[in-house]
Coordinates of C-alpha atoms and ligand atoms in Angstrom, one line a residue:
X1 CA 86.8 101.8 66.2
X2 CA 89.0 99.7 68.4
X3 CA 87.4 99.7 71.9
X4 CA 90.5 98.5 73.8
X5 CA 92.0 101.1 76.1
X6 CA 95.3 101.1 74.2
X7 CA 94.4 100.7 70.5
X8 CA 97.9 101.6 69.4
X9 CA 99.7 99.1 71.5
X10 CA 99.6 95.4 71.6
X11 CA 98.7 94.7 75.2
X12 CA 98.8 91.1 76.4
X13 CA 95.6 89.3 77.3
X14 CA 95.9 90.1 81.0
X15 CA 96.1 93.7 82.1
X16 CA 96.6 94.0 85.8
X17 CA 96.9 97.6 87.0
X18 CA 98.8 97.8 90.4
X19 CA 99.9 101.4 90.3
X20 CA 97.1 103.2 92.1
X21 CA 99.4 105.4 94.1
X22 CA 100.5 106.9 90.7
X23 CA 96.9 107.5 89.6
X24 CA 93.5 105.9 89.7
X25 CA 90.9 105.5 86.9
X26 CA 87.9 107.9 87.1
X27 CA 84.9 106.1 88.6
X28 CA 81.9 105.9 86.4
X29 CA 79.7 107.8 89.0
X30 CA 82.3 110.6 88.9
X31 CA 82.4 110.7 85.1
X32 CA 78.6 110.8 85.0
X33 CA 78.6 113.7 87.5
X34 CA 81.1 115.6 85.4
X35 CA 79.7 115.1 81.9
X36 CA 76.9 117.8 82.0
X37 CA 79.5 120.4 82.9
X38 CA 81.4 119.7 79.7
X39 CA 78.1 120.4 77.8
X40 CA 75.1 122.6 78.7
X41 CA 76.2 123.4 82.3
X42 CA 79.3 125.3 81.1
X43 CA 78.9 128.5 83.0
X44 CA 81.6 130.5 84.8
X45 CA 81.1 130.2 88.5
X46 CA 81.8 133.9 88.8
X47 CA 79.1 135.0 86.4
X48 CA 75.9 136.5 87.8
X49 CA 73.4 135.0 85.3
X50 CA 71.8 131.6 85.7
X51 CA 74.6 129.8 83.9
X52 CA 77.0 131.2 86.5
X53 CA 74.7 130.5 89.4
X54 CA 74.4 126.9 88.3
X55 CA 78.2 126.5 88.1
X56 CA 78.6 128.2 91.5
X57 CA 76.1 125.9 93.1
X58 CA 77.9 122.9 91.8
X59 CA 81.3 124.2 93.0
X60 CA 79.9 124.8 96.5
X61 CA 78.3 121.4 96.6
X62 CA 81.7 119.9 95.7
X63 CA 83.4 122.0 98.4
X64 CA 81.0 120.5 101.0
X65 CA 81.7 117.0 99.7
X66 CA 85.5 117.5 100.0
X67 CA 85.2 119.1 103.4
X68 CA 83.2 116.0 104.5
X69 CA 86.2 113.8 103.6
X70 CA 88.5 115.5 106.0
X71 CA 86.1 116.8 108.7
X72 CA 86.6 120.4 107.7
X73 CA 84.0 123.2 107.2
X74 CA 83.3 123.9 103.5
X75 CA 84.6 127.5 103.9
X76 CA 88.0 126.0 104.8
X77 CA 88.4 124.1 101.4
X78 CA 89.9 125.9 98.4
X79 CA 90.2 124.2 95.0
X80 CA 93.6 124.1 93.2
X81 CA 95.1 122.3 90.2
X82 CA 96.2 119.3 92.3
X83 CA 98.4 118.0 95.1
X84 CA 101.5 119.8 93.8
X85 CA 99.9 123.2 93.8
X86 CA 98.4 122.6 97.2
X87 CA 101.8 121.7 98.6
X88 CA 103.4 124.8 97.0
X89 CA 100.7 127.0 98.3
X90 CA 100.9 125.7 101.8
X91 CA 104.7 126.0 102.0
X92 CA 105.5 129.1 100.0
X93 CA 102.3 130.8 101.0
X94 CA 103.0 130.3 104.7
X95 CA 106.7 131.3 104.3
X96 CA 105.6 134.5 102.5
X97 CA 102.9 135.4 105.0
X98 CA 105.0 134.6 108.2
X99 CA 108.5 135.6 107.2
X100 CA 108.5 138.5 109.6
X101 CA 108.1 136.0 112.5
X102 CA 111.0 133.7 111.5
X103 CA 112.5 131.9 108.6
X104 CA 112.8 128.3 109.8
X105 CA 110.8 125.4 108.4
X106 CA 110.8 121.7 109.5
X107 CA 110.0 118.8 107.2
X108 CA 111.3 115.2 106.6
X109 CA 113.7 113.6 104.2
X110 CA 111.0 111.5 102.6
X111 CA 108.5 114.0 101.4
X112 CA 107.0 114.1 97.9
X113 CA 109.0 116.3 95.5
X114 CA 106.3 118.9 95.6
X115 CA 107.2 119.6 99.2
X116 CA 111.0 118.8 98.8
X117 CA 111.4 121.2 95.9
X118 CA 109.2 124.0 97.5
X119 CA 111.5 123.8 100.5
X120 CA 114.6 123.8 98.3
X121 CA 113.3 126.9 96.6
X122 CA 112.8 128.6 100.0
X123 CA 116.3 127.7 101.0
X124 CA 117.6 129.6 98.0
X125 CA 115.5 132.5 99.2
X126 CA 117.3 132.5 102.5
X127 CA 115.0 130.3 104.6
X128 CA 116.5 127.6 106.8
X129 CA 115.0 124.1 106.4
X130 CA 115.5 121.2 108.9
X131 CA 115.0 117.8 107.2
X132 CA 114.1 115.3 110.0
X133 CA 115.6 111.8 109.4
X134 CA 113.1 108.9 109.4
X135 CA 113.9 105.6 111.0
X136 CA 114.4 102.3 109.0
X137 CA 110.6 102.0 108.6
X138 CA 110.2 105.5 107.4
X139 CA 108.7 106.9 110.6
X140 CA 109.4 110.2 112.4
X141 CA 109.3 110.2 116.2
X142 CA 107.2 113.2 117.4
X143 CA 110.1 114.0 119.9
X144 CA 112.3 114.8 116.9
X145 CA 109.8 117.5 115.9
X146 CA 109.7 118.9 119.4
X147 CA 113.5 119.1 119.5
X148 CA 113.8 120.8 116.2
X149 CA 111.3 123.6 116.9
X150 CA 112.9 127.0 117.5
X151 CA 111.6 130.5 118.2
X152 CA 112.1 131.1 114.5
X153 CA 110.1 128.1 113.2
X154 CA 107.1 129.2 111.2
X155 CA 106.0 125.9 109.6
X156 CA 106.2 122.2 110.1
X157 CA 105.3 120.1 107.0
X158 CA 105.1 116.4 107.4
X159 CA 103.3 114.0 105.1
X160 CA 100.3 112.0 106.4
X161 CA 101.5 108.9 104.5
X162 CA 104.3 108.2 102.0
X163 CA 103.5 107.6 98.4
X164 CA 106.4 105.1 97.8
X165 CA 106.4 102.9 100.9
X166 CA 103.0 103.8 102.5
X167 CA 104.4 104.5 106.0
X168 CA 101.9 106.6 108.0
X169 CA 103.3 109.3 110.3
X170 CA 102.0 109.9 113.8
X171 CA 100.4 113.2 112.6
X172 CA 98.0 113.5 115.6
X173 CA 100.9 113.7 118.1
X174 CA 103.0 115.9 115.8
X175 CA 100.1 118.3 115.2
X176 CA 99.5 118.6 119.0
X177 CA 103.2 119.5 119.6
X178 CA 103.4 122.0 116.7
X179 CA 100.1 123.8 117.5
X180 CA 101.0 124.1 121.2
X181 CA 104.0 126.2 120.0
X182 CA 101.8 128.4 117.8
X183 CA 103.6 127.1 114.7
X184 CA 101.6 126.3 111.5
X185 CA 101.2 122.6 110.7
X186 CA 100.8 121.3 107.2
X187 CA 100.4 117.7 106.1
X188 CA 100.3 116.3 102.6
X189 CA 97.4 113.8 102.8
X190 CA 97.2 113.1 99.0
X191 CA 97.8 109.4 99.5
X192 CA 95.8 108.9 102.7
X193 CA 92.5 110.5 101.7
X194 CA 90.0 107.8 101.0
X195 CA 92.2 105.1 102.5
X196 CA 92.6 106.2 106.1
X197 CA 90.6 108.4 108.4
X198 CA 91.9 111.9 107.7
X199 CA 90.5 114.4 110.3
X200 CA 91.9 117.9 110.4
X201 CA 90.5 118.5 113.9
X202 CA 91.8 115.2 115.4
X203 CA 95.3 115.9 114.1
X204 CA 95.3 119.7 114.6
X205 CA 96.3 120.4 111.0
X206 CA 96.3 124.0 109.9
X207 CA 96.9 123.2 106.2
X208 CA 96.3 120.0 104.3
X209 CA 96.8 118.9 100.7
X210 CA 94.5 116.7 98.6
X211 CA 94.5 115.5 95.0
X212 CA 91.5 114.4 92.8
X213 CA 93.2 111.8 90.7
X214 CA 94.3 109.6 93.7
X215 CA 90.7 109.1 94.8
X216 CA 89.1 108.0 91.5
X217 CA 88.5 111.6 90.5
X218 CA 90.0 113.5 87.5
X219 CA 93.6 114.7 87.1
X220 CA 94.4 118.4 87.3
X221 CA 92.2 119.2 90.3
X222 CA 93.0 119.2 94.0
X223 CA 92.2 121.1 97.1
X224 CA 93.9 122.7 100.1
X225 CA 92.3 122.9 103.5
X226 CA 93.2 126.1 105.4
X227 CA 92.0 126.3 109.0
X228 CA 89.8 129.4 109.6
X229 CA 92.1 132.3 110.7
X230 CA 95.3 130.9 109.2
X231 CA 96.7 133.3 106.7
X232 CA 98.8 132.4 103.6
X233 CA 99.9 134.6 100.8
X234 CA 98.6 133.4 97.4
X235 CA 101.1 132.1 94.9
X236 CA 98.9 133.1 91.9
X237 CA 97.5 136.6 91.9
X238 CA 94.4 137.4 89.7
X239 CA 90.7 137.8 89.9
X240 CA 90.2 137.0 93.6
X241 CA 88.7 133.5 93.0
X242 CA 88.5 131.0 95.8
X243 CA 88.3 133.8 98.4
X244 CA 91.6 135.3 97.0
X245 CA 93.6 132.2 98.0
X246 CA 93.8 130.8 94.4
X247 CA 92.9 133.0 91.5
X248 CA 91.8 131.6 88.2
X249 CA 88.4 130.6 86.8
X250 CA 87.3 127.6 88.7
X251 CA 87.7 124.2 86.9
X252 CA 84.1 123.4 87.4
X253 CA 84.2 120.0 85.6
X254 CA 87.2 118.9 87.6
X255 CA 85.8 120.3 90.9
X256 CA 82.5 118.5 90.4
X257 CA 84.4 115.3 89.7
X258 CA 86.6 115.7 92.8
X259 CA 83.6 116.4 94.9
X260 CA 81.8 113.2 93.9
X261 CA 85.0 111.2 94.2
X262 CA 85.5 112.6 97.8
X263 CA 81.9 111.7 98.8
X264 CA 82.2 108.2 97.5
X265 CA 85.7 107.8 99.1
X266 CA 84.3 108.8 102.5
X267 CA 81.3 106.4 102.2
X268 CA 83.4 103.5 101.2
X269 CA 86.6 104.1 103.2
X270 CA 86.2 101.3 105.7
X271 CA 85.3 98.5 103.3
X272 CA 88.0 99.7 101.0
X273 CA 90.6 99.5 103.7
X274 CA 89.7 95.9 104.3
X275 CA 89.7 95.0 100.6
X276 CA 93.0 96.7 99.9
X277 CA 94.7 95.3 103.1
X278 CA 93.7 91.7 102.2
X279 CA 95.2 91.8 98.7
X280 CA 98.3 93.6 99.9
X281 CA 98.9 91.1 102.7
X282 CA 98.3 88.1 100.5
X283 CA 100.8 89.4 97.9
X284 CA 103.4 90.2 100.6
X285 CA 103.0 86.8 102.2
X286 CA 103.4 85.0 98.9
X287 CA 106.4 87.1 97.8
X288 CA 108.2 86.3 101.1
X289 CA 107.6 82.6 100.7
X290 CA 108.1 82.2 96.9
X291 CA 111.0 84.6 96.2
X292 CA 114.3 84.4 98.1
X293 CA 116.2 87.4 99.5
X294 CA 113.5 90.0 99.4
X295 CA 113.0 92.9 101.7
X296 CA 109.8 94.7 102.3
X297 CA 110.1 98.5 102.7
X298 CA 107.9 100.6 104.9
X299 CA 106.3 100.2 108.4
X300 CA 105.0 96.6 108.9
X301 CA 101.7 97.8 110.5
X302 CA 101.5 101.6 110.1
X303 CA 101.2 101.5 106.4
X304 CA 98.7 102.4 103.7
X305 CA 96.4 99.5 103.1
X306 CA 97.1 98.9 99.4
X307 CA 100.8 99.7 99.3
X308 CA 103.6 97.1 99.1
X309 CA 107.2 98.2 98.3
X310 CA 109.6 95.3 97.9
X311 CA 113.4 95.2 97.2
X312 CA 114.6 92.4 95.0
X313 CA 118.4 92.8 95.4
X314 CA 120.2 91.6 92.3
X315 CA 117.4 92.4 90.0
X316 CA 117.3 95.9 88.4
X317 CA 114.1 97.8 89.1
X318 CA 113.6 99.4 85.7
X319 CA 114.0 96.0 84.0
X320 CA 111.5 94.5 86.5
X321 CA 109.0 97.1 85.6
X322 CA 109.5 96.5 81.9
X323 CA 109.3 92.7 82.2
X324 CA 106.2 92.9 84.3
X325 CA 104.7 95.4 81.8
X326 CA 105.3 92.9 79.0
X327 CA 103.3 90.4 81.2
X328 CA 100.5 92.9 81.5
X329 CA 101.3 94.0 85.0
X330 CA 101.6 97.7 85.7
X331 CA 103.7 98.7 88.7
X332 CA 106.3 101.4 89.6
X333 CA 109.7 102.0 90.9
X334 CA 109.9 104.9 93.3
X335 CA 107.3 107.6 92.7
X336 CA 105.8 108.2 89.2
X337 CA 107.1 111.7 89.4
X338 CA 110.7 110.6 89.6
X339 CA 110.6 107.4 87.5
X340 CA 112.3 108.0 84.2
X341 CA 115.4 109.3 86.0
X342 CA 117.3 106.1 86.9
X343 CA 118.5 107.3 90.3
X344 CA 117.7 105.4 93.5
X345 CA 114.6 106.7 95.3
X346 CA 115.4 109.3 98.0
X347 CA 112.8 107.6 100.2
X348 CA 114.5 104.2 100.1
X349 CA 117.9 105.8 100.6
X350 CA 116.4 107.6 103.6
X351 CA 115.5 104.2 105.1
X352 CA 119.1 103.2 104.9
X353 CA 118.9 101.0 101.8
X354 CA 122.1 100.9 99.7
X355 CA 121.7 102.3 96.2
X356 CA 121.8 98.9 94.5
X357 CA 119.0 97.5 96.7
X358 CA 117.0 100.8 96.3
X359 CA 117.3 100.4 92.5
X360 CA 116.0 96.9 92.7
X361 CA 112.7 97.9 94.3
X362 CA 109.1 97.8 93.1
X363 CA 106.0 99.4 94.4
X364 CA 102.7 97.5 94.0
X365 CA 99.7 99.7 94.8
X366 CA 96.2 98.1 94.8
X367 CA 92.9 99.7 94.1
X368 CA 89.2 99.1 94.4
X369 CA 88.9 97.1 91.1
X370 CA 91.7 94.6 92.0
X371 CA 90.9 91.1 93.1
X372 CA 92.7 88.2 94.6
X373 CA 92.9 86.9 91.1
X374 CA 95.4 89.7 90.4
X375 CA 97.6 88.5 93.3
X376 CA 97.5 85.0 91.7
X377 CA 98.4 86.4 88.3
X378 CA 101.3 88.5 89.6
X379 CA 102.7 85.4 91.4
X380 CA 102.4 83.3 88.3
X381 CA 104.9 85.7 86.6
X382 CA 107.0 87.6 89.2
X383 CA 109.2 84.7 90.6
X384 CA 110.3 83.7 87.1
X385 CA 111.0 87.3 86.1
X386 CA 113.0 88.1 89.3
X387 CA 115.1 85.0 88.9
X388 CA 115.8 85.6 85.2
X389 CA 116.9 89.2 85.9
X390 CA 119.0 88.2 88.8
X391 CA 120.8 85.7 86.5
X392 CA 121.3 88.4 83.8
X393 CA 122.7 90.9 86.3
X394 CA 124.9 88.3 88.0
X395 CA 126.2 87.1 84.6
X396 CA 127.0 90.7 83.5
X397 CA 128.8 91.2 86.8
X398 CA 130.6 87.9 86.5
X399 CA 129.0 86.6 89.7
X400 CA 127.0 83.6 90.9
X401 CA 123.3 84.4 91.1
X402 CA 121.8 85.3 94.5
Ligands
PLP1 C1 102.2 112.4 98.5 C2 101.9 113.1 97.2 N1 101.9 114.5 97.3 C3 101.6 115.2 96.2 C4 101.4 114.6 95.0 C5 101.2 115.5 93.8 O1 99.8 115.4 93.4 P1 99.3 115.9 91.9 O2 99.7 114.7 91.0 O3 97.8 116.0 92.1 O4 100.0 117.1 91.6 C6 101.5 113.2 94.9 C7 101.4 112.5 93.5 O5 102.0 111.6 93.2 C8 101.7 112.4 96.0 O6 101.8 111.1 96.0

């Protein structure tokens, strides 16, 4: 049997994966922790017999591991199917539980589609949603939140860090303002977990979303933190699992994997931060020097360590992705969830980029297995690809290349 990861496709010799904000590979320690639960430790965590007890113990250990990553108590962590479900549960669950108190929600115009579309759904149900506008670096000023709060506001949902540009929000200040008004504060920390200190107490979060596959755990598992005493209405009704917050037989295999991934992420966060920042900074510096007319998107300092989003005006983003892919380099335009639809990213438009510049943008996102050699390899191919695509697009528009 062919042992290459892609037996059906002819991959070039080099294979440089720089799309860790889309997903990460499962770490071997995580895989090893999960494996017995596919085989002999297959019990249902709700069963009373020893198979069930074994699964229950594993789920509870994972709950404590995930709680440790965000400084929560284990009883405040509930497992879900991923970041999308956690966001839906936080937003729709709060709206449903608190609608008698008011029907106003505050969020931003750069949230992940799981938050954006949950809010759009609620607007159709008669809720009013304020979308705060970010500045040119993708930041919200906490004063904007203060000004937007009304007596009818029941929820503020502002992401911890952005998946496309990496900008980190001042969630600590925002949380303080929101909680002082007795309003529920949710933050989507899917991209921050394992890369930045995420502390539910320090930021005063009531609700927080996490995903397993962004922290070297498996796909299809996530978690929501719900502060003790905060009530939300479940979105799935059933057999009262997860303390009636999220019914459905626990995905023991995935939960065990997410728990191990969370524990390792917490242990290695600081060294990981340095490693990712070094590679990201080196690539950014070289792109600025070796390629003309580029623009880096996102906050220059308050940014996720491994995320670099660059606009190459005059080169079309999808063609850049495909040319880089042919050279063995995997990157993204916009978020993975919206790529496929060739529309400019709502995040880049929110920063004030024109649609053409937004379309010519690429996100490089580093991970733990990348090295400086990957930076060198990208820079051995990227300048040539950008200049060729700029020539092609200038020729088709009858213009002189940039
Ligand atoms: C910021 C953010 N929130 C939520 C999600 C959704 O997470 P999941 O893929 O686990 O549903 C993602 C995934 O791209 C994300 O980047």
